Coordinates of N, CA and C in Angstrom, one line a residue:
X1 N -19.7 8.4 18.1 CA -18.6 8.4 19.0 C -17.4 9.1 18.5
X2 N -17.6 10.0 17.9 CA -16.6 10.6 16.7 C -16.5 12.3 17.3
X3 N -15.6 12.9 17.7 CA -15.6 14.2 17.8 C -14.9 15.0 16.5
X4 N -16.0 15.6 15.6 CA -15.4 16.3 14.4 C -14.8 17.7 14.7
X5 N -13.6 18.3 14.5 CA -13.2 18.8 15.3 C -12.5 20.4 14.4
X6 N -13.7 20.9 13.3 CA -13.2 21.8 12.7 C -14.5 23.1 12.5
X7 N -14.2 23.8 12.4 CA -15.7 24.9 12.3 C -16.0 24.9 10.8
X8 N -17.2 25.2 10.6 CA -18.5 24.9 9.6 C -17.5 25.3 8.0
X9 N -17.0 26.1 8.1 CA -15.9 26.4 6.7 C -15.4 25.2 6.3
X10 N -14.9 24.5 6.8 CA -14.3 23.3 6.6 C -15.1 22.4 6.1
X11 N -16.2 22.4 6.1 CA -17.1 21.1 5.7 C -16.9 21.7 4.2
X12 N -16.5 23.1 3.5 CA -17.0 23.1 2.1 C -15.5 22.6 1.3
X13 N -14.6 22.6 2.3 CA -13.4 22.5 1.5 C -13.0 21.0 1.7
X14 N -12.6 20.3 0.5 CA -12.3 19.1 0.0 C -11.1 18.9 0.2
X15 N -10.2 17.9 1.7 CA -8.9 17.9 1.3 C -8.9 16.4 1.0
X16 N -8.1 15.8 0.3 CA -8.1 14.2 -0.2 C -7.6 13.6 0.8
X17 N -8.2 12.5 1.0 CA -7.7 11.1 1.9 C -6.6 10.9 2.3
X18 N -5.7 11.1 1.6 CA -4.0 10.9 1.8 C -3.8 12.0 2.6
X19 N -4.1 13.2 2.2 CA -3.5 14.4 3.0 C -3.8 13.8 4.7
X20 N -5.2 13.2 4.7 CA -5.8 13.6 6.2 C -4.7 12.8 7.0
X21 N -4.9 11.4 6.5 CA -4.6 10.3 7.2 C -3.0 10.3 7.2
X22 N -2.3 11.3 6.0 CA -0.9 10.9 6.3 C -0.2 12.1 7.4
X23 N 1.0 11.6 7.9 CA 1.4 11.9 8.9 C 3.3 11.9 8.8
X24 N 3.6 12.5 9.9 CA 4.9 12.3 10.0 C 5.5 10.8 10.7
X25 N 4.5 10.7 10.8 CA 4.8 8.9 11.9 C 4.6 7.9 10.1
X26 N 3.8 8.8 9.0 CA 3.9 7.6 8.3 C 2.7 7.3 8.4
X27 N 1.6 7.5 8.8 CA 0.5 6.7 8.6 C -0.8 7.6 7.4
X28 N -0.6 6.3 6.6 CA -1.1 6.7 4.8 C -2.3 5.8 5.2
X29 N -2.7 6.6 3.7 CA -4.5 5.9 3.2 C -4.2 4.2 2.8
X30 N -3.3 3.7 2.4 CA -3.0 2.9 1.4 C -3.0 1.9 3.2
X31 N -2.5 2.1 4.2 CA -2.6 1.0 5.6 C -3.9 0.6 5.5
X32 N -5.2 1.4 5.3 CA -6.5 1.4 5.8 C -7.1 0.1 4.4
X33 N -7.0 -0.9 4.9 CA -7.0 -2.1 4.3 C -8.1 -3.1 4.5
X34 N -9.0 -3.6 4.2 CA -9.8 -4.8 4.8 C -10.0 -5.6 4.2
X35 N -9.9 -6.8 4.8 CA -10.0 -8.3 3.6 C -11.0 -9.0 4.8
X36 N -12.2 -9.4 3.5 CA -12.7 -9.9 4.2 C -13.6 -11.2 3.4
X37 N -13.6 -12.8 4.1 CA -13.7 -13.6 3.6 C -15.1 -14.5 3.5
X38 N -15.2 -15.2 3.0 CA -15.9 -16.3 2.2 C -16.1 -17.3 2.0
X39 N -17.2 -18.0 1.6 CA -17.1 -19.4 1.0 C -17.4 -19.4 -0.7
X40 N -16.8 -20.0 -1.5 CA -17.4 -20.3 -2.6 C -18.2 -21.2 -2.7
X41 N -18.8 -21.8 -3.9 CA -20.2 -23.1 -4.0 C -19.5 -24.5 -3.0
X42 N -18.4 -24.6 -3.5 CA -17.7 -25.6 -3.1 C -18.0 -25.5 -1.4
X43 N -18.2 -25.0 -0.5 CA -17.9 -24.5 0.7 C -16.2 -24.2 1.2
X44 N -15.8 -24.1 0.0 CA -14.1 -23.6 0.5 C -14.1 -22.4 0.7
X45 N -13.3 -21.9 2.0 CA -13.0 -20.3 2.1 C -12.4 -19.7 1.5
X46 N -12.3 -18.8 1.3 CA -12.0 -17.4 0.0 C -11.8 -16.3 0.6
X47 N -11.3 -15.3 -0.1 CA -11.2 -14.3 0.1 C -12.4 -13.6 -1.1
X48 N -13.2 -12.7 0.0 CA -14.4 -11.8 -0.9 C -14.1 -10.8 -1.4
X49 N -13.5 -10.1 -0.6 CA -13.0 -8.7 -0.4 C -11.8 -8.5 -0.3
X50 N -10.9 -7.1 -1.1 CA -9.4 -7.1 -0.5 C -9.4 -5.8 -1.4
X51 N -9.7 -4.6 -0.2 CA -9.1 -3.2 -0.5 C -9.9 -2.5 0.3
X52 N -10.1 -1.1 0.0 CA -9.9 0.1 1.2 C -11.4 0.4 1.6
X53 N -11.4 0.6 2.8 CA -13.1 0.8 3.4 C -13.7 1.1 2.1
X54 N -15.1 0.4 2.5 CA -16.4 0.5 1.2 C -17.2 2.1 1.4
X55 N -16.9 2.8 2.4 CA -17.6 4.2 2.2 C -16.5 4.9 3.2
X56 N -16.7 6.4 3.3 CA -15.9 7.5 4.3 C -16.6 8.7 4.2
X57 N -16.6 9.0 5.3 CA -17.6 10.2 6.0 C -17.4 11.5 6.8
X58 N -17.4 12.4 6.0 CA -16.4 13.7 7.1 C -14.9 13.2 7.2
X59 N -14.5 13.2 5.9 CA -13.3 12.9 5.9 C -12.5 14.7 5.7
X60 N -12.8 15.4 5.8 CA -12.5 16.8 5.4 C -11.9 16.8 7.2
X61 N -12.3 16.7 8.1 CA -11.8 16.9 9.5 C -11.6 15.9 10.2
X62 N -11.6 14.5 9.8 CA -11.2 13.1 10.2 C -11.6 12.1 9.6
X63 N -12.8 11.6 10.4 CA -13.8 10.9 9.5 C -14.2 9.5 10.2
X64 N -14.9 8.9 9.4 CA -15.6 7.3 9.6 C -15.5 6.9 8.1
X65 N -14.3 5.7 8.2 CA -14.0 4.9 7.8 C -14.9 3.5 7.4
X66 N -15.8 3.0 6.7 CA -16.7 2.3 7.0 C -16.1 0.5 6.7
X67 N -15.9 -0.4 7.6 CA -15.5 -1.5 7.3 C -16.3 -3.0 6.8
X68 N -17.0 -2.9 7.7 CA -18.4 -3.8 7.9 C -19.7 -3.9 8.8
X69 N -20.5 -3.8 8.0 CA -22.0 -4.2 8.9 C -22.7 -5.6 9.4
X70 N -23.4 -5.5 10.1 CA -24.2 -6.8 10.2 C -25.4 -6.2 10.7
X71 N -26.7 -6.9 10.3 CA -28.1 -6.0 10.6 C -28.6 -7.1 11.6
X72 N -28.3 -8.2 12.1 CA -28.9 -8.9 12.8 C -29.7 -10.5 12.3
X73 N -28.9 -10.3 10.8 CA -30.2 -11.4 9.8 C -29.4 -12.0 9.6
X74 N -29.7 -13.6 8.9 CA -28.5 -14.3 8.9 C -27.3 -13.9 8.2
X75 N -25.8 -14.6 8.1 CA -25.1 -14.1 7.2 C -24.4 -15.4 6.3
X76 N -25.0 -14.2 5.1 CA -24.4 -16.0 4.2 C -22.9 -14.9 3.6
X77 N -22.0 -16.1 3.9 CA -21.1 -16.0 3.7 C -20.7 -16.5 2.2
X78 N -21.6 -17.0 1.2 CA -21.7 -17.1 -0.3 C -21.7 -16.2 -1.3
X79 N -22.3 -14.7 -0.8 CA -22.7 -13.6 -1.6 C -20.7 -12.8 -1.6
X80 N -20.9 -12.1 -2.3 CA -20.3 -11.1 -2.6 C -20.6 -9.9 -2.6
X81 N -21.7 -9.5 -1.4 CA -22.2 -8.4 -1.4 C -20.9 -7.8 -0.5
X82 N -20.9 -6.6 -0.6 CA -20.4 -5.3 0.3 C -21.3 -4.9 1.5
X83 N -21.7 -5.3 2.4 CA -22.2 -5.1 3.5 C -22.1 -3.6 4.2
X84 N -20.8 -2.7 4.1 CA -20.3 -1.4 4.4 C -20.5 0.1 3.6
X85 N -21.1 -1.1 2.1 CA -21.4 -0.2 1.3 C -22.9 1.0 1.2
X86 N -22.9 1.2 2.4 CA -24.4 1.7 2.4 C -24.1 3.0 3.1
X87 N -24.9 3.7 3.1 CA -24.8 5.2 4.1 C -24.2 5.5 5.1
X88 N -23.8 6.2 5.5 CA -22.9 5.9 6.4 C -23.3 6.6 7.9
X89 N -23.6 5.7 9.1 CA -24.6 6.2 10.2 C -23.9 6.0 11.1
X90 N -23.7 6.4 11.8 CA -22.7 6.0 13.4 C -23.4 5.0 14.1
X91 N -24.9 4.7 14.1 CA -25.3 3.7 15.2 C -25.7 2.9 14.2
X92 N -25.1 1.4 15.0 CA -26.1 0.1 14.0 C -27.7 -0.2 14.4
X93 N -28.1 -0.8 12.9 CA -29.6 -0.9 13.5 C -29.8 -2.1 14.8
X94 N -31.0 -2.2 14.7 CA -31.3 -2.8 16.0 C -30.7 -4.5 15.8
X95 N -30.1 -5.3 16.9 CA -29.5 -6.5 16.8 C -28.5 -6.3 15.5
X96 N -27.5 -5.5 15.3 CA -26.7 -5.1 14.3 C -25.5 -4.5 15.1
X97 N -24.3 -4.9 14.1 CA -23.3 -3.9 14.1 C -22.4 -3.0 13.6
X98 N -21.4 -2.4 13.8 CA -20.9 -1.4 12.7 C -19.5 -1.8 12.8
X99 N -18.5 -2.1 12.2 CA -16.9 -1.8 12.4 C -16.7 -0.9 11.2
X100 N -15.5 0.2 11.9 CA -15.2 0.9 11.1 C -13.8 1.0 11.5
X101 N -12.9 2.3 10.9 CA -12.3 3.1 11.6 C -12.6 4.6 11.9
X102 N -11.9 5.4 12.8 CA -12.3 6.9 13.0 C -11.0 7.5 13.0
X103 N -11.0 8.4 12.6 CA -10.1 9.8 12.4 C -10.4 11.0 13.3
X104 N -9.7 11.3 13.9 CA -10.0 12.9 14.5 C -8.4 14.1 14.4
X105 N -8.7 15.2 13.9 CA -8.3 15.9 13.6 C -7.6 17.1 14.9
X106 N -6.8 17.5 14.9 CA -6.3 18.2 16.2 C -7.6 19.5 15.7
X107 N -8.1 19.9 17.1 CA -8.7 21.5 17.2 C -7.7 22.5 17.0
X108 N -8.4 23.2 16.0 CA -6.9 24.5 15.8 C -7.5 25.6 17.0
X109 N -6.5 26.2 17.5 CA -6.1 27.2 18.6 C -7.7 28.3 18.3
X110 N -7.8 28.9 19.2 CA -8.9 29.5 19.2 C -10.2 29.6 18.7
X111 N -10.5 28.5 18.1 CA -12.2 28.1 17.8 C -13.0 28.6 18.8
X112 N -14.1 29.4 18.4 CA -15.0 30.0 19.4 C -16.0 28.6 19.3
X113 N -16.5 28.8 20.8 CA -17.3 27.8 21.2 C -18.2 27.7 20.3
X114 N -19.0 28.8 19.7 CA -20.3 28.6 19.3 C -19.9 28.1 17.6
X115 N -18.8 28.3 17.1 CA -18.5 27.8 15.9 C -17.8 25.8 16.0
X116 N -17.8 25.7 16.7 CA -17.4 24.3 17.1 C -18.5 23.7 17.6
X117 N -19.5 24.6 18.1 CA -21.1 23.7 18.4 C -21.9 23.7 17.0
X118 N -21.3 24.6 16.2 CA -22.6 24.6 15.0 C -21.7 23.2 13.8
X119 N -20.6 23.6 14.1 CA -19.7 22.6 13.1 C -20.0 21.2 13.5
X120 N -20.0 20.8 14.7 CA -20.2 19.6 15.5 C -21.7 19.0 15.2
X121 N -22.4 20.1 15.1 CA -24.3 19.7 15.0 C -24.4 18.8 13.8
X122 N -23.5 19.9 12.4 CA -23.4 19.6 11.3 C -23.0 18.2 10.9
X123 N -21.9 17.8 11.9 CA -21.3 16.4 11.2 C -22.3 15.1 11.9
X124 N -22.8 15.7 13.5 CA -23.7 14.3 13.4 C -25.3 14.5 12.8
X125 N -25.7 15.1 11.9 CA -26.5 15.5 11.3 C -26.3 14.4 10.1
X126 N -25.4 14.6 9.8 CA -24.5 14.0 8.4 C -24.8 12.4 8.4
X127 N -24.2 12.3 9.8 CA -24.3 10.7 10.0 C -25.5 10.1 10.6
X128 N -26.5 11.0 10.8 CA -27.6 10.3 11.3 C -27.8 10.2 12.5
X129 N -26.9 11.0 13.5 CA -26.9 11.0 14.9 C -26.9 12.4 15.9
X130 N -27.9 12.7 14.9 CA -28.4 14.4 15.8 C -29.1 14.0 17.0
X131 N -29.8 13.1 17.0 CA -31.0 12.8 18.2 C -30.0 11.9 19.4
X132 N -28.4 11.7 19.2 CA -27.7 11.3 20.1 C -26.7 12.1 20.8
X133 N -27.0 13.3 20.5 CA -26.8 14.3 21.1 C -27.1 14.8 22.3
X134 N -27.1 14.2 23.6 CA -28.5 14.3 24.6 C -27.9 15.5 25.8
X135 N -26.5 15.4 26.1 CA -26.1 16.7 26.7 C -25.1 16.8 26.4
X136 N -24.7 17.9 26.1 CA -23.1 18.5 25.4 C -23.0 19.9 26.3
X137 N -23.3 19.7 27.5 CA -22.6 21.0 28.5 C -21.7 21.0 28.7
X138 N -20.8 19.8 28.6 CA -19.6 19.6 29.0 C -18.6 20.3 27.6
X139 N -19.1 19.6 26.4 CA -18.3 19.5 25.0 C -19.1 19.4 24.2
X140 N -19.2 20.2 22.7 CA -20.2 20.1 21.8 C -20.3 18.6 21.2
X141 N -19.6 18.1 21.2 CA -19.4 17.0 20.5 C -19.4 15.5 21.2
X142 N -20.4 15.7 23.0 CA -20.6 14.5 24.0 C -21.6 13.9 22.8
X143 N -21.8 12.7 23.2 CA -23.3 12.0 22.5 C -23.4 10.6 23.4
X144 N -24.5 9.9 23.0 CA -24.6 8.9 23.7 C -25.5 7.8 23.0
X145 N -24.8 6.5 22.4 CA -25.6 5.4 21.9 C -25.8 4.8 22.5
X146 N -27.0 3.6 22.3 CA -27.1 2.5 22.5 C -26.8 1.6 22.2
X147 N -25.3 1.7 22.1 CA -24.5 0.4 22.0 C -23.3 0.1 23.2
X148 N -22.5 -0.9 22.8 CA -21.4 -1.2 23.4 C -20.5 -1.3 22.3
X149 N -19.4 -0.3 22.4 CA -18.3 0.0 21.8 C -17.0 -0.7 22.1
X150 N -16.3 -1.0 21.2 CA -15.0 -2.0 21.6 C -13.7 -0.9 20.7
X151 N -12.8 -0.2 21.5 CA -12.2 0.9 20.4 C -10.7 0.9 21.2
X152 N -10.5 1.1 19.9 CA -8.6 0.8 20.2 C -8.2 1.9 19.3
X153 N -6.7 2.8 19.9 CA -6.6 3.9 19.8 C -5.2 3.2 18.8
X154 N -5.3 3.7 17.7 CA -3.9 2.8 16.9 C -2.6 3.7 17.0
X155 N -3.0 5.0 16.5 CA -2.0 6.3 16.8 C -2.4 7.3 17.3
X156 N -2.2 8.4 18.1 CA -2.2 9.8 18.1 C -2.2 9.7 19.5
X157 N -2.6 10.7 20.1 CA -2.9 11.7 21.5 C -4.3 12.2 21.9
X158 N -5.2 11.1 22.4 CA -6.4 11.3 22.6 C -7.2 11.3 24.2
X159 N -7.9 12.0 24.6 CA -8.4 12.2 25.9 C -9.9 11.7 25.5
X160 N -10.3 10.6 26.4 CA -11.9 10.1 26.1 C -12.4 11.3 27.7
X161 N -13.6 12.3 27.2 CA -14.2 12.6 28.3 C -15.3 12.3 28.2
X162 N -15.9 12.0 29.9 CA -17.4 11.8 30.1 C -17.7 12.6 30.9
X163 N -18.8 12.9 31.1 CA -19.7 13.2 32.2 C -18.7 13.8 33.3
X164 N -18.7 12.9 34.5 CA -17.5 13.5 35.5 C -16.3 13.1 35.4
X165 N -15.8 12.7 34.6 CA -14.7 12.1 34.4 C -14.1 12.4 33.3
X166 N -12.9 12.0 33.0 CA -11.7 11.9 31.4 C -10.4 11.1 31.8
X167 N -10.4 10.6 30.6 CA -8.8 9.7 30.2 C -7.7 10.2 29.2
X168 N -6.5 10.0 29.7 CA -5.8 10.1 28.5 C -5.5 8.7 27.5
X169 N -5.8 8.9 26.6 CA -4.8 7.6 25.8 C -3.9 7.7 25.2
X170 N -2.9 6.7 25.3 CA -1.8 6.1 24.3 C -2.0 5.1 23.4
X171 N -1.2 5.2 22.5 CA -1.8 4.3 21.0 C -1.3 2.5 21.9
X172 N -3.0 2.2 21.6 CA -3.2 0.8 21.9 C -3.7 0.5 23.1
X173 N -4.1 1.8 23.6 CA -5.2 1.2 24.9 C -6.3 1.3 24.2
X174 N -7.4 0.4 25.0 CA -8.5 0.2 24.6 C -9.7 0.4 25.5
X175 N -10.7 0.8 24.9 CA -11.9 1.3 25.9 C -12.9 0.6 25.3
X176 N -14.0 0.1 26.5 CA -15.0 -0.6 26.1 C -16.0 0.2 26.7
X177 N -16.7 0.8 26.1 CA -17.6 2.3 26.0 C -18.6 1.6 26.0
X178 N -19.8 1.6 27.3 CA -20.7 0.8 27.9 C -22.0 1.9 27.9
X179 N -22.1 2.8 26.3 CA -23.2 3.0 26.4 C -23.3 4.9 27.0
X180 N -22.3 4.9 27.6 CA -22.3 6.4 28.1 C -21.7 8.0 27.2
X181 N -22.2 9.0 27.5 CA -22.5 10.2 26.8 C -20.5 10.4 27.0
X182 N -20.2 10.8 25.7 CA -19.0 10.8 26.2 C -18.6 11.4 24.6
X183 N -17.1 12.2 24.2 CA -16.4 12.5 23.1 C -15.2 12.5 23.4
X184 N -14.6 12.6 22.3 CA -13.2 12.4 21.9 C -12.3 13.5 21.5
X185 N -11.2 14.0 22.1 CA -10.6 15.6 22.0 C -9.2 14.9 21.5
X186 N -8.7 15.0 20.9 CA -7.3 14.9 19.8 C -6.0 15.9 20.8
X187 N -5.2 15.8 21.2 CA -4.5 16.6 22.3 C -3.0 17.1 21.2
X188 N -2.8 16.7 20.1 CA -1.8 16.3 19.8 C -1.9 17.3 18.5
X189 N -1.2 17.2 17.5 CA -0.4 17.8 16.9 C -0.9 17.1 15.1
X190 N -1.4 15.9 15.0 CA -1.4 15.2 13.8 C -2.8 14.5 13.8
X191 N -3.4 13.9 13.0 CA -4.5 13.2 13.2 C -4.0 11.9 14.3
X192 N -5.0 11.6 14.7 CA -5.1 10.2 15.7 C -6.0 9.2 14.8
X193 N -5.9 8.2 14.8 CA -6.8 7.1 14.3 C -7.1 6.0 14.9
X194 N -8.2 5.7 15.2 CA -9.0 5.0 16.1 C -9.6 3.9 15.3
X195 N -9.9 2.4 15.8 CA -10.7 1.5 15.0 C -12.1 1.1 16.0
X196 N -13.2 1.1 16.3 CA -14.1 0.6 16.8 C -15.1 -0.8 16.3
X197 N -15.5 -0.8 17.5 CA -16.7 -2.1 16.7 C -18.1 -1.6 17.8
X198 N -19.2 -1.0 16.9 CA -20.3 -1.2 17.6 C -20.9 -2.2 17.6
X199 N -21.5 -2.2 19.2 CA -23.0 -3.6 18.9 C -24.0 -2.7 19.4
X200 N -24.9 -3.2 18.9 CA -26.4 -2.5 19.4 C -26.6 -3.1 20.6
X201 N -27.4 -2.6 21.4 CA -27.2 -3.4 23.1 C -28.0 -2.4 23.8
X202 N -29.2 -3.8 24.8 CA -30.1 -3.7 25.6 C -29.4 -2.7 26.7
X203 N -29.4 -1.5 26.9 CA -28.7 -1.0 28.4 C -29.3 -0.9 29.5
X204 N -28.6 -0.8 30.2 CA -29.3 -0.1 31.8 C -28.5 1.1 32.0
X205 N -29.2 2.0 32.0 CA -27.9 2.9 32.6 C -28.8 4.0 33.8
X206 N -29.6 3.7 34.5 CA -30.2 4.4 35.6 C -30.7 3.4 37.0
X207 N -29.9 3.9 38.2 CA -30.8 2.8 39.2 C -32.0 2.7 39.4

């Protein structure tokens, strides 16, 4: 659900985390925070966890932020495992979910189509979501999971397009993405940063 939004050069050059995410509004690496809790033997709650996503993914042109998984199996809340710490895939497995956050990068001025479709292939290739690619006539970077998306736009200037349709967003609307082929265009001037929660989910989407 991520539109990476730089041509293929850019995947070789390394800019650091702070550069992406900071901004003139102020928004640094050091916000991007998760704490997440526990029980110890005793069954008292705890804190497990307390610091910055467990993985990050195409952070050179925005990125996926990784926060937490769940695969569908029980969850013991005793371990001190890292749950986010694993590869980093846009879709959760089956009866599973993903939270993360996302980054998208402003398109610089004249990107030829065919270099923003090969750059675009590249990054969901990366994440394991080439085969979610089902039509992109509209925009290289449509795709379409099988999940239900819960996404809240924290800062920037973002237009969700679909199929026949498109929206503008303002920081803190929220879209519940029901499954349909759709990407994300940055309209603005600075990165935008987005937080989602996938669930994997039975759809219907043909009469």
């Amino acid at each position: 659900f991520i539109f990476i939004k730089r041509p293929i050069f850019y995947f070789l050059k390394h800019i650091f985390l702070f550069k992406i995410l900071s901004s003139k509004k102020g928004m640094k690496m050091e916000n991007l925070r998760r704490i997440i809790t526990g029980h110890n033997e005793k069954g008292r709650s705890i804190i497990s966890i307390d610091g910055p996503p467990a993985r990050i993914l195409g952070e050179d042109v925005g990125g996926l932020f990784e926060i937490w998984n769940t695969d569908g199996e029980q969850i013991n809340s005793l371990d001190n495992k890292d749950r986010a710490d694993i590869d980093v895939i846009l879709s959760p497995p089956k009866n599973g979910t993903k939270f993360r956050y996302f980054a998208i990068k402003p398109t610089p001025e004249g990107i030829p189509r065919e270099k923003l479709e090969e750059a675009t292939a590249r990054a969901f290739e990366l994440m394991g979501a080439a085969h979610e690619r089902v039509d992109t006539s509209r925009h290289p970077a449509m795709h379409k999971t099988k999940t239900i998306d819960y996404i809240i736009l924290l800062s920037g200037d973002v237009t969700l397009l679909l199929d026949e349709d498109e929206v503008r967003l303002k920081p803190f609307n929220v879209v519940v993405q029901r499954g349909t082929n759709h990407a994300w265009v940055n309209n603005g001037n600075e990165p935008a940063l987005l937080i989602a929660v996938l669930i994997d989910s039975d759809l219907k989407d043909k009469a």
